[in-house]
Amino acid sequence: MIPDINKEKFHCSWSSSIPGFEKVLEMIRKGDLADTPECSKINYNSGKTVWHCRIGGFDFAYKTQEGKKPWRYLFRSSLPVRECKNYRIISELGIKTPDVLAVGDERKFFLLKESFLVTTFIEGTSDGNIFRRGNKFYRGAEELKRAFCEEAMRTLGRFHKRGYYHKAFHPRNLLFRGTSAADFELFWIDVARPRKNGLFFRKRHEINDLHVFFRDMILTRSEVLDLLKIYVSSRSDKKLDAEKVFNDLVNFRRRLIFNSRFMVFDEEND
C-alpha cells in the first residue's frame, strides 16, 4: 500500500496518506514534535530533519525538508515525493524498502516551502557506514560485511538490469539487520535521486553507482572482483564481463574534463 501520488499539486499545498494514518498525520503536521514524548529527533542535516515516532499504533520515521531552491521545483516533484515514487519502483523489483505512510508538500503560488515523507521505521537496523574504515565493524565482522556487500551488488544489478540508475549508492543509504548471512536483510533508503537511465550515458551512470559504493567501502582488489562477478551475474547479460567492469571502475573519472581518479580498492591489504 502506498499514498495516492495522483493527488500531487504544484500550485498549492497537498498531502496524501494511507487509510488509517490520516489523524496521525494531522497531529504531527500541526504539533511541535520537540514537545511530543512519543517522538525523538534522530537526524538533522542541511535543512532536513528526521524524527522517530510511535503514535496511534504506528512506528514510523517522519522526514521534513525545507524548500531549498524553490524555483527548481515550480513544476517538478519535491525530493520526498520523488522518493515516494522511487520506493514503489524499487519494491516492485523485489528490493526491500520501508513502507510509505504519507507524503506531501507545502507550497504557495507554486513555490515549494517544505515537503515531507513518512515511512515505517525499520527496527534493529544499522547502515552500511558501520563497515567503513575506522568504524565499528571495519574489522571483526567479515561474514556480515561480506553478506552486506553481496546483497548490495545483487540488488544494484537488478536495478540496472531494469534500466535505472541510483546516483547515490552510498553504504549509508543501505540499512541491514541480522547477525550472519543466514538471517541477513538489506533495505534501500533515501532514494530520491534514482531515475530511469538513458541510452547515451547508460554505461557511465552504472559504473558511477559502483564507483560510489566501492570508494566508500575500500575493500581489497580480490574482494572487489569477486563482488563484481555477483553484480554481473545478477544482470544476466552475456556481454558483461567482471574483469572489464573492474577495469572501467578503476579508470572511472567523476568529471570528464579532469584526470583525477579515486581509490576503489586497498592495494596494501590485498
PDB file of N, CA and C in Angstrom, residues 4 10 26 143 183 195 204 225 229 258 264 270:
ATOM      1  N   ASP A   4      -1.675   7.951  -2.358  1.00  0.00           N
ATOM      2  CA  ASP A   4      -2.106   8.267  -3.717  1.00  0.00           C
ATOM      3  C   ASP A   4      -1.324   9.474  -4.242  1.00  0.00           C
ATOM      4  N   PHE A  10       1.160  21.248  -7.909  1.00  0.00           N
ATOM      5  CA  PHE A  10       2.308  22.142  -7.944  1.00  0.00           C
ATOM      6  C   PHE A  10       1.949  23.573  -7.542  1.00  0.00           C
ATOM      7  N   GLU A  26      -2.215  14.406  10.640  1.00  0.00           N
ATOM      8  CA  GLU A  26      -2.712  15.730  11.028  1.00  0.00           C
ATOM      9  C   GLU A  26      -2.046  16.200  12.315  1.00  0.00           C
ATOM     10  N   GLU A 143      32.044 -11.865   7.967  1.00  0.00           N
ATOM     11  CA  GLU A 143      30.906 -12.582   7.370  1.00  0.00           C
ATOM     12  C   GLU A 143      29.739 -11.637   7.114  1.00  0.00           C
ATOM     13  N   ASP A 183      20.538 -14.901   8.331  1.00  0.00           N
ATOM     14  CA  ASP A 183      19.365 -14.088   8.686  1.00  0.00           C
ATOM     15  C   ASP A 183      19.508 -12.640   8.205  1.00  0.00           C
ATOM     16  N   ARG A 195      16.747   7.266 -11.006  1.00  0.00           N
ATOM     17  CA  ARG A 195      15.917   7.635 -12.148  1.00  0.00           C
ATOM     18  C   ARG A 195      16.135   6.669 -13.298  1.00  0.00           C
ATOM     19  N   ARG A 204      28.086   4.805 -18.254  1.00  0.00           N
ATOM     20  CA  ARG A 204      28.746   5.708 -17.315  1.00  0.00           C
ATOM     21  C   ARG A 204      27.951   5.808 -16.010  1.00  0.00           C
ATOM     22  N   LEU A 225      36.694  -7.675  -7.143  1.00  0.00           N
ATOM     23  CA  LEU A 225      36.496  -8.539  -8.312  1.00  0.00           C
ATOM     24  C   LEU A 225      35.440  -9.598  -8.044  1.00  0.00           C
ATOM     25  N   LYS A 229      31.628 -10.004  -9.894  1.00  0.00           N
ATOM     26  CA  LYS A 229      31.112 -11.228 -10.520  1.00  0.00           C
ATOM     27  C   LYS A 229      29.661 -11.466 -10.099  1.00  0.00           C
ATOM     28  N   PHE A 258      38.498  16.325 -16.110  1.00  0.00           N
ATOM     29  CA  PHE A 258      39.628  16.224 -15.192  1.00  0.00           C
ATOM     30  C   PHE A 258      40.194  14.811 -15.224  1.00  0.00           C
ATOM     31  N   VAL A 264      39.452   2.805  -5.336  1.00  0.00           N
ATOM     32  CA  VAL A 264      38.268   1.959  -5.148  1.00  0.00           C
ATOM     33  C   VAL A 264      38.617   0.612  -4.524  1.00  0.00           C
ATOM     34  N   ASP A 270      45.653  -6.214   0.019  1.00  0.00           N
ATOM     35  CA  ASP A 270      45.149  -7.220  -0.887  1.00  0.00           C
ATOM     36  C   ASP A 270      45.853  -8.568  -0.647  1.00  0.00           C
TER      37      ASP A 270
END
